[in-house]
Each structure stands twice: as structure tokens, then as C-alpha cells.
Amino acid sequence: KDIVIPPARGPWTPAADSLPPLPSPADPGAPTRSTLLHFRGHLPGQGDLNPWGVRTVLAKNLKNEEQIIFLAPDPSCGRLCTRSEMLQARFCLVPGGGVEGWSLRLYDALLLGCIPVLVSDDSEMAFENNVDYTQFSVKILEKDAEDTAETIRHISSRATVAKQIMLDDFSKRFMWHSQWQEGDAFDMLLKELHHKRRFMRNSPYRFWAKPVPTG
């Protein structure tokens, strides 16, 4: 089984260079985040995405909701503009429908302190053996996609702040650096490889467990 790793996100990337360090959600200087939920991406009918996928359901139920941004890409709002919008949002939608849960949108949300809302049944996430996603994200099954707005609105302010604080801590595990740092993405990769090595050592496929005599 392959190991899922995050994309090249680090202090040198445009997403980080264009933004100051984010204060803790409990700090007075933290972004007000007046938007409840944010999504700006490809919608049904664009490109080769399945017009009957989960994004169709989301578009139908979220486009006209208050405090929710749910829009298609717009030339007037490029990547930096989109990230500025995400900085003002408490939750960021990461749907299926042609794009896996481990898309760049997820890692932009992590970097920008926006709680990811994963609407996808079967996506494999980076470093799942060492990262508890329930601490800093929201998972919604595709069959419940039409209730996304209601689900998010029922999350209390206290629970939201708790997830934001955990997100601030866990986001470091998805960042790459030019030199190894404890708890960063490279450190997580080594832990995943160690976990895989232990699995293979105990597996019935003995080729991986002991040397094979020759001659």
C-alpha cells in the first residue's frame, strides 16, 4: 500500500510567503472569520467532472446560504484572493466530485487556519496512522451532503475554537522544511515508513521478514 504524503508546502511557498504567521484563535489579533463556510472551485458542468456527483448536491444546497461562499473559479479572484477569502472563513469545504480529499484545497485550509470540512466517503488522508483528523476537521458522508450547512451551523463556538487550536498544532505536521524538524512532514513520513516496516515484518509474506538463503 502506498503512503499518502502532503504536497510541497513550507515556509518558502507562495501560500506562506504572502501571509503573516497566524495568531492563535484565542488571541485578540486572530482573524475575525466572519464567513461560516468557504468553497471556490470547479462546479458541475465545468470540465469533465461528473454532473451528478456530490458537488451537484452541495451547489444546490449551499449557493444561497447566508455566511457561506460557494462559487466557481473567477478570473477576477485568483489564488491570493481565494486564500484571503479562506482567511476570513471558519470552515473550508473540501468536497469529492472529481477531486480527492487530499487535494491542495485541504492543505491550503490547514495552512490558513480554516477547519476542513471533508465531504467524501473513501479518501485516504496523509499520515493517517499518526494524525487524528477528528481533532481538527469535520467529516460528512456523501449521502449527508445536502445537510452540510445545518451540520456546520450546529457546531458550537466552543467546539469550533477547540478545532482551530488543534488545527494550529497539527498543521505543522504537513509542512516541509529544507532541514528536518521534529514533528514536520518529513518526520511524519519517517513514522509512516516505520509503521509500514512493522506491518511487513509481521506479514505472512516472509520475503520481507527475513533474508532469503542463496546458493
PDB file of C-alpha atoms in Angstrom:
ATOM      1  CA  LYS A   1       0.000   0.000   0.000  1.00  0.00           C
ATOM      2  CA  ASP A   2       1.314   3.435  -0.928  1.00  0.00           C
ATOM      3  CA  ILE A   3       1.894   6.164   1.642  1.00  0.00           C
ATOM      4  CA  VAL A   4      -0.072   9.370   1.094  1.00  0.00           C
ATOM      5  CA  ILE A   5       2.019  12.480   1.736  1.00  0.00           C
ATOM      6  CA  PRO A   6       1.133  16.189   1.604  1.00  0.00           C
ATOM      7  CA  PRO A   7       2.297  18.418  -1.252  1.00  0.00           C
ATOM      8  CA  ALA A   8       5.330  20.696  -1.035  1.00  0.00           C
ATOM      9  CA  ARG A   9       4.106  23.236   1.473  1.00  0.00           C
ATOM     10  CA  GLY A  10       6.689  25.045   3.546  1.00  0.00           C
ATOM     11  CA  PRO A  11       7.921  28.468   4.660  1.00  0.00           C
ATOM     12  CA  TRP A  12       9.207  29.144   1.118  1.00  0.00           C
ATOM     13  CA  THR A  13       5.916  28.524  -0.740  1.00  0.00           C
ATOM     14  CA  PRO A  14       3.774  31.417  -2.070  1.00  0.00           C
ATOM     15  CA  ALA A  15       0.954  30.448   0.269  1.00  0.00           C
ATOM     16  CA  ALA A  16       3.227  31.051   3.247  1.00  0.00           C
ATOM     17  CA  ASP A  17       5.280  33.927   1.865  1.00  0.00           C
ATOM     18  CA  SER A  18       2.220  36.053   1.147  1.00  0.00           C
ATOM     19  CA  LEU A  19       0.771  35.777   4.647  1.00  0.00           C
ATOM     20  CA  PRO A  20       1.994  36.706   8.132  1.00  0.00           C
ATOM     21  CA  PRO A  21       2.119  33.982  10.811  1.00  0.00           C
ATOM     22  CA  LEU A  22      -1.369  33.235  12.042  1.00  0.00           C
ATOM     23  CA  PRO A  23      -2.060  34.078  15.703  1.00  0.00           C
ATOM     24  CA  SER A  24      -3.780  31.535  17.918  1.00  0.00           C
ATOM     25  CA  PRO A  25      -7.608  31.604  17.607  1.00  0.00           C
ATOM     26  CA  ALA A  26      -7.717  32.657  21.263  1.00  0.00           C
ATOM     27  CA  ASP A  27      -5.528  35.731  20.659  1.00  0.00           C
ATOM     28  CA  PRO A  28      -7.137  39.173  20.190  1.00  0.00           C
ATOM     29  CA  GLY A  29      -5.267  39.584  16.897  1.00  0.00           C
ATOM     30  CA  ALA A  30      -6.735  36.432  15.348  1.00  0.00           C
ATOM     31  CA  PRO A  31      -8.804  36.883  12.130  1.00  0.00           C
ATOM     32  CA  THR A  32     -12.469  37.574  12.846  1.00  0.00           C
ATOM     33  CA  ARG A  33     -13.520  34.944  10.276  1.00  0.00           C
ATOM     34  CA  SER A  34     -16.962  36.325   9.533  1.00  0.00           C
ATOM     35  CA  THR A  35     -17.601  33.710   6.810  1.00  0.00           C
ATOM     36  CA  LEU A  36     -19.019  30.442   8.096  1.00  0.00           C
ATOM     37  CA  LEU A  37     -18.051  28.171   5.186  1.00  0.00           C
ATOM     38  CA  HIS A  38     -15.923  28.742   2.080  1.00  0.00           C
ATOM     39  CA  PHE A  39     -15.591  26.995  -1.280  1.00  0.00           C
ATOM     40  CA  ARG A  40     -14.346  28.369  -4.577  1.00  0.00           C
ATOM     41  CA  GLY A  41     -13.730  25.680  -7.157  1.00  0.00           C
ATOM     42  CA  HIS A  42     -14.988  23.745 -10.146  1.00  0.00           C
ATOM     43  CA  LEU A  43     -18.712  23.092 -10.194  1.00  0.00           C
ATOM     44  CA  PRO A  44     -20.861  20.618 -12.159  1.00  0.00           C
ATOM     45  CA  GLY A  45     -20.847  21.297 -15.880  1.00  0.00           C
ATOM     46  CA  GLN A  46     -17.251  22.508 -15.938  1.00  0.00           C
ATOM     47  CA  GLY A  47     -14.534  20.335 -17.430  1.00  0.00           C
ATOM     48  CA  ASP A  48     -15.038  16.619 -17.120  1.00  0.00           C
ATOM     49  CA  LEU A  49     -16.464  16.482 -13.603  1.00  0.00           C
ATOM     50  CA  ASN A  50     -19.423  14.182 -13.032  1.00  0.00           C
ATOM     51  CA  PRO A  51     -22.540  16.408 -13.175  1.00  0.00           C
ATOM     52  CA  TRP A  52     -24.325  14.033 -10.791  1.00  0.00           C
ATOM     53  CA  GLY A  53     -21.594  13.966  -8.144  1.00  0.00           C
ATOM     54  CA  VAL A  54     -21.595  15.350  -4.631  1.00  0.00           C
ATOM     55  CA  ARG A  55     -20.773  18.854  -5.884  1.00  0.00           C
ATOM     56  CA  THR A  56     -24.178  18.998  -7.587  1.00  0.00           C
ATOM     57  CA  VAL A  57     -25.835  18.387  -4.224  1.00  0.00           C
ATOM     58  CA  LEU A  58     -23.607  20.914  -2.494  1.00  0.00           C
ATOM     59  CA  ALA A  59     -24.198  23.575  -5.150  1.00  0.00           C
ATOM     60  CA  LYS A  60     -27.953  23.129  -4.888  1.00  0.00           C
ATOM     61  CA  ASN A  61     -27.959  23.462  -1.108  1.00  0.00           C
ATOM     62  CA  LEU A  62     -25.204  25.991  -0.380  1.00  0.00           C
ATOM     63  CA  LYS A  63     -25.217  28.634  -3.130  1.00  0.00           C
ATOM     64  CA  ASN A  64     -27.811  30.860  -1.472  1.00  0.00           C
ATOM     65  CA  GLU A  65     -26.989  30.218   2.183  1.00  0.00           C
ATOM     66  CA  GLU A  66     -26.110  33.184   4.396  1.00  0.00           C
ATOM     67  CA  GLN A  67     -22.478  33.485   5.583  1.00  0.00           C
ATOM     68  CA  ILE A  68     -21.409  30.876   3.017  1.00  0.00           C
ATOM     69  CA  ILE A  69     -19.208  31.473  -0.032  1.00  0.00           C
ATOM     70  CA  PHE A  70     -19.812  28.777  -2.645  1.00  0.00           C
ATOM     71  CA  LEU A  71     -18.557  29.949  -6.029  1.00  0.00           C
ATOM     72  CA  ALA A  72     -16.921  28.757  -9.239  1.00  0.00           C
ATOM     73  CA  PRO A  73     -13.430  29.985 -10.169  1.00  0.00           C
ATOM     74  CA  ASP A  74     -13.360  33.599 -11.298  1.00  0.00           C
ATOM     75  CA  PRO A  75     -10.503  35.297 -13.211  1.00  0.00           C
ATOM     76  CA  SER A  76     -11.010  38.368 -11.035  1.00  0.00           C
ATOM     77  CA  CYS A  77     -10.271  36.345  -7.888  1.00  0.00           C
ATOM     78  CA  GLY A  78      -7.030  34.418  -8.276  1.00  0.00           C
ATOM     79  CA  ARG A  79      -5.158  32.237  -5.812  1.00  0.00           C
ATOM     80  CA  LEU A  80      -4.184  35.021  -3.409  1.00  0.00           C
ATOM     81  CA  CYS A  81      -7.719  36.404  -3.474  1.00  0.00           C
ATOM     82  CA  THR A  82      -9.115  32.942  -2.726  1.00  0.00           C
ATOM     83  CA  ARG A  83      -6.699  32.490   0.153  1.00  0.00           C
ATOM     84  CA  SER A  84      -7.717  35.869   1.541  1.00  0.00           C
ATOM     85  CA  GLU A  85     -11.323  34.654   1.481  1.00  0.00           C
ATOM     86  CA  MET A  86     -10.306  31.444   3.263  1.00  0.00           C
ATOM     87  CA  LEU A  87      -8.566  33.508   5.944  1.00  0.00           C
ATOM     88  CA  GLN A  88     -11.957  35.044   6.753  1.00  0.00           C
ATOM     89  CA  ALA A  89     -13.727  31.677   6.965  1.00  0.00           C
ATOM     90  CA  ARG A  90     -14.107  29.385   9.955  1.00  0.00           C
ATOM     91  CA  PHE A  91     -14.709  26.271   7.835  1.00  0.00           C
ATOM     92  CA  CYS A  92     -13.434  25.384   4.348  1.00  0.00           C
ATOM     93  CA  LEU A  93     -15.225  22.838   2.195  1.00  0.00           C
ATOM     94  CA  VAL A  94     -13.137  20.008   0.700  1.00  0.00           C
ATOM     95  CA  PRO A  95     -15.624  18.019  -1.401  1.00  0.00           C
ATOM     96  CA  GLY A  96     -15.331  14.982  -3.598  1.00  0.00           C
ATOM     97  CA  GLY A  97     -16.717  15.019  -7.109  1.00  0.00           C
ATOM     98  CA  GLY A  98     -13.636  14.680  -9.273  1.00  0.00           C
ATOM     99  CA  VAL A  99     -11.039  15.782  -6.715  1.00  0.00           C
ATOM    100  CA  GLU A 100      -9.802  13.635  -3.824  1.00  0.00           C
ATOM    101  CA  GLY A 101      -9.864  14.759  -0.198  1.00  0.00           C
ATOM    102  CA  TRP A 102      -6.104  15.200  -0.320  1.00  0.00           C
ATOM    103  CA  SER A 103      -6.289  17.995  -2.897  1.00  0.00           C
ATOM    104  CA  LEU A 104      -4.365  21.242  -2.496  1.00  0.00           C
ATOM    105  CA  ARG A 105      -7.537  22.831  -1.139  1.00  0.00           C
ATOM    106  CA  LEU A 106      -7.181  20.746   2.014  1.00  0.00           C
ATOM    107  CA  TYR A 107      -3.596  21.842   2.626  1.00  0.00           C
ATOM    108  CA  ASP A 108      -4.364  25.490   1.866  1.00  0.00           C
ATOM    109  CA  ALA A 109      -7.083  25.269   4.529  1.00  0.00           C
ATOM    110  CA  LEU A 110      -4.632  23.751   7.018  1.00  0.00           C
ATOM    111  CA  LEU A 111      -2.073  26.471   6.326  1.00  0.00           C
ATOM    112  CA  LEU A 112      -4.664  29.253   6.605  1.00  0.00           C
ATOM    113  CA  GLY A 113      -6.235  28.067   9.854  1.00  0.00           C
ATOM    114  CA  CYS A 114      -9.564  27.155   8.242  1.00  0.00           C
ATOM    115  CA  ILE A 115     -11.194  23.973   9.578  1.00  0.00           C
ATOM    116  CA  PRO A 116     -11.502  21.466   6.696  1.00  0.00           C
ATOM    117  CA  VAL A 117     -14.946  20.002   6.027  1.00  0.00           C
ATOM    118  CA  LEU A 118     -14.358  16.732   4.173  1.00  0.00           C
ATOM    119  CA  VAL A 119     -17.345  15.593   2.108  1.00  0.00           C
ATOM    120  CA  SER A 120     -16.012  12.353   0.699  1.00  0.00           C
ATOM    121  CA  ASP A 121     -16.512   8.734   1.740  1.00  0.00           C
ATOM    122  CA  ASP A 122     -13.339   6.920   0.750  1.00  0.00           C
ATOM    123  CA  SER A 123     -10.445   9.363   0.557  1.00  0.00           C
ATOM    124  CA  GLU A 124      -7.168   8.322   2.144  1.00  0.00           C
ATOM    125  CA  MET A 125      -5.520  11.142   4.028  1.00  0.00           C
ATOM    126  CA  ALA A 126      -1.855  11.888   4.566  1.00  0.00           C
ATOM    127  CA  PHE A 127      -0.229  10.331   7.639  1.00  0.00           C
ATOM    128  CA  GLU A 128      -3.457   8.712   8.856  1.00  0.00           C
ATOM    129  CA  ASN A 129      -1.533   6.357  11.152  1.00  0.00           C
ATOM    130  CA  ASN A 130      -0.056   9.289  13.069  1.00  0.00           C
ATOM    131  CA  VAL A 131      -2.599  12.098  12.672  1.00  0.00           C
ATOM    132  CA  ASP A 132      -6.069  12.141  14.262  1.00  0.00           C
ATOM    133  CA  TYR A 133      -8.111  14.140  11.753  1.00  0.00           C
ATOM    134  CA  THR A 134     -11.154  14.174  14.027  1.00  0.00           C
ATOM    135  CA  GLN A 135      -9.307  16.682  16.230  1.00  0.00           C
ATOM    136  CA  PHE A 136      -9.228  19.462  13.638  1.00  0.00           C
ATOM    137  CA  SER A 137     -11.614  18.620  10.786  1.00  0.00           C
ATOM    138  CA  VAL A 138     -15.235  17.714  10.093  1.00  0.00           C
ATOM    139  CA  LYS A 139     -16.182  14.590   8.113  1.00  0.00           C
ATOM    140  CA  ILE A 140     -19.536  14.441   6.306  1.00  0.00           C
ATOM    141  CA  LEU A 141     -20.618  11.367   4.355  1.00  0.00           C
ATOM    142  CA  GLU A 142     -21.634  11.977   0.752  1.00  0.00           C
ATOM    143  CA  LYS A 143     -25.163  10.744   1.463  1.00  0.00           C
ATOM    144  CA  ASP A 144     -25.489  13.577   4.006  1.00  0.00           C
ATOM    145  CA  ALA A 145     -24.050  16.284   1.751  1.00  0.00           C
ATOM    146  CA  GLU A 146     -27.376  18.108   1.478  1.00  0.00           C
ATOM    147  CA  ASP A 147     -27.252  18.707   5.248  1.00  0.00           C
ATOM    148  CA  THR A 148     -23.777  20.282   5.203  1.00  0.00           C
ATOM    149  CA  ALA A 149     -24.922  23.793   6.136  1.00  0.00           C
ATOM    150  CA  GLU A 150     -27.086  22.530   9.002  1.00  0.00           C
ATOM    151  CA  THR A 151     -24.273  20.298  10.274  1.00  0.00           C
ATOM    152  CA  ILE A 152     -21.809  23.192  10.353  1.00  0.00           C
ATOM    153  CA  ARG A 153     -24.269  25.608  11.952  1.00  0.00           C
ATOM    154  CA  HIS A 154     -24.847  23.132  14.795  1.00  0.00           C
ATOM    155  CA  ILE A 155     -21.165  23.076  15.768  1.00  0.00           C
ATOM    156  CA  SER A 156     -20.829  25.254  18.862  1.00  0.00           C
ATOM    157  CA  SER A 157     -18.441  28.197  19.108  1.00  0.00           C
ATOM    158  CA  ARG A 158     -16.548  26.359  21.833  1.00  0.00           C
ATOM    159  CA  ALA A 159     -16.086  23.266  19.651  1.00  0.00           C
ATOM    160  CA  THR A 160     -15.054  25.458  16.707  1.00  0.00           C
ATOM    161  CA  VAL A 161     -12.353  27.217  18.719  1.00  0.00           C
ATOM    162  CA  ALA A 162     -11.136  23.868  20.057  1.00  0.00           C
ATOM    163  CA  LYS A 163     -10.726  22.558  16.496  1.00  0.00           C
ATOM    164  CA  GLN A 164      -8.971  25.775  15.434  1.00  0.00           C
ATOM    165  CA  ILE A 165      -6.475  25.399  18.276  1.00  0.00           C
ATOM    166  CA  MET A 166      -5.815  21.766  17.355  1.00  0.00           C
ATOM    167  CA  LEU A 167      -5.527  22.775  13.706  1.00  0.00           C
ATOM    168  CA  ASP A 168      -2.819  25.275  14.628  1.00  0.00           C
ATOM    169  CA  ASP A 169      -0.897  22.436  16.277  1.00  0.00           C
ATOM    170  CA  PHE A 170      -1.467  19.721  13.671  1.00  0.00           C
ATOM    171  CA  SER A 171      -0.820  21.942  10.632  1.00  0.00           C
ATOM    172  CA  LYS A 172       2.912  21.810  11.389  1.00  0.00           C
ATOM    173  CA  ARG A 173       2.859  18.100  10.575  1.00  0.00           C
ATOM    174  CA  PHE A 174       2.051  18.871   6.937  1.00  0.00           C
ATOM    175  CA  MET A 175       4.854  21.403   6.405  1.00  0.00           C
ATOM    176  CA  TRP A 176       8.136  20.521   4.704  1.00  0.00           C
ATOM    177  CA  HIS A 177      11.428  22.232   5.569  1.00  0.00           C
ATOM    178  CA  SER A 178      14.839  22.306   3.943  1.00  0.00           C
ATOM    179  CA  GLN A 179      16.173  20.579   7.077  1.00  0.00           C
ATOM    180  CA  TRP A 180      14.406  18.022   9.233  1.00  0.00           C
ATOM    181  CA  GLN A 181      12.401  19.393  12.152  1.00  0.00           C
ATOM    182  CA  GLU A 182      10.743  17.288  14.794  1.00  0.00           C
ATOM    183  CA  GLY A 183       7.035  16.943  14.070  1.00  0.00           C
ATOM    184  CA  ASP A 184       7.177  18.238  10.475  1.00  0.00           C
ATOM    185  CA  ALA A 185       6.111  16.408   7.297  1.00  0.00           C
ATOM    186  CA  PHE A 186       9.435  14.602   6.878  1.00  0.00           C
ATOM    187  CA  ASP A 187       9.276  13.410  10.477  1.00  0.00           C
ATOM    188  CA  MET A 188       5.728  12.144   9.860  1.00  0.00           C
ATOM    189  CA  LEU A 189       6.906  10.352   6.716  1.00  0.00           C
ATOM    190  CA  LEU A 190       9.596   8.525   8.701  1.00  0.00           C
ATOM    191  CA  LYS A 191       6.968   7.436  11.231  1.00  0.00           C
ATOM    192  CA  GLU A 192       4.710   6.168   8.438  1.00  0.00           C
ATOM    193  CA  LEU A 193       7.613   4.195   6.963  1.00  0.00           C
ATOM    194  CA  HIS A 194       8.376   2.750  10.397  1.00  0.00           C
ATOM    195  CA  HIS A 195       4.722   1.720  10.751  1.00  0.00           C
ATOM    196  CA  LYS A 196       4.802   0.083   7.321  1.00  0.00           C
ATOM    197  CA  ARG A 197       8.040  -1.737   8.145  1.00  0.00           C
ATOM    198  CA  ARG A 198       6.483  -3.194  11.286  1.00  0.00           C
ATOM    199  CA  PHE A 199       3.468  -4.336   9.283  1.00  0.00           C
ATOM    200  CA  MET A 200       5.611  -6.024   6.645  1.00  0.00           C
ATOM    201  CA  ARG A 201       7.785  -7.666   9.315  1.00  0.00           C
ATOM    202  CA  ASN A 202       4.686  -9.318  10.787  1.00  0.00           C
ATOM    203  CA  SER A 203       3.020 -10.092   7.489  1.00  0.00           C
ATOM    204  CA  PRO A 204       2.700 -13.616   6.037  1.00  0.00           C
ATOM    205  CA  TYR A 205       4.799 -12.500   3.070  1.00  0.00           C
ATOM    206  CA  ARG A 206       8.029 -13.781   4.570  1.00  0.00           C
ATOM    207  CA  PHE A 207      10.213 -12.274   1.860  1.00  0.00           C
ATOM    208  CA  TRP A 208      10.005  -9.036   3.827  1.00  0.00           C
ATOM    209  CA  ALA A 209      10.644 -10.654   7.201  1.00  0.00           C
ATOM    210  CA  LYS A 210      13.981 -12.444   6.880  1.00  0.00           C
ATOM    211  CA  PRO A 211      16.885 -12.938   4.477  1.00  0.00           C
ATOM    212  CA  VAL A 212      16.422 -15.444   1.679  1.00  0.00           C
ATOM    213  CA  PRO A 213      19.249 -18.043   1.519  1.00  0.00           C
ATOM    214  CA  THR A 214      21.121 -18.154  -1.759  1.00  0.00           C
ATOM    215  CA  GLY A 215      23.033 -20.967  -3.491  1.00  0.00           C
TER     216      GLY A 215
END
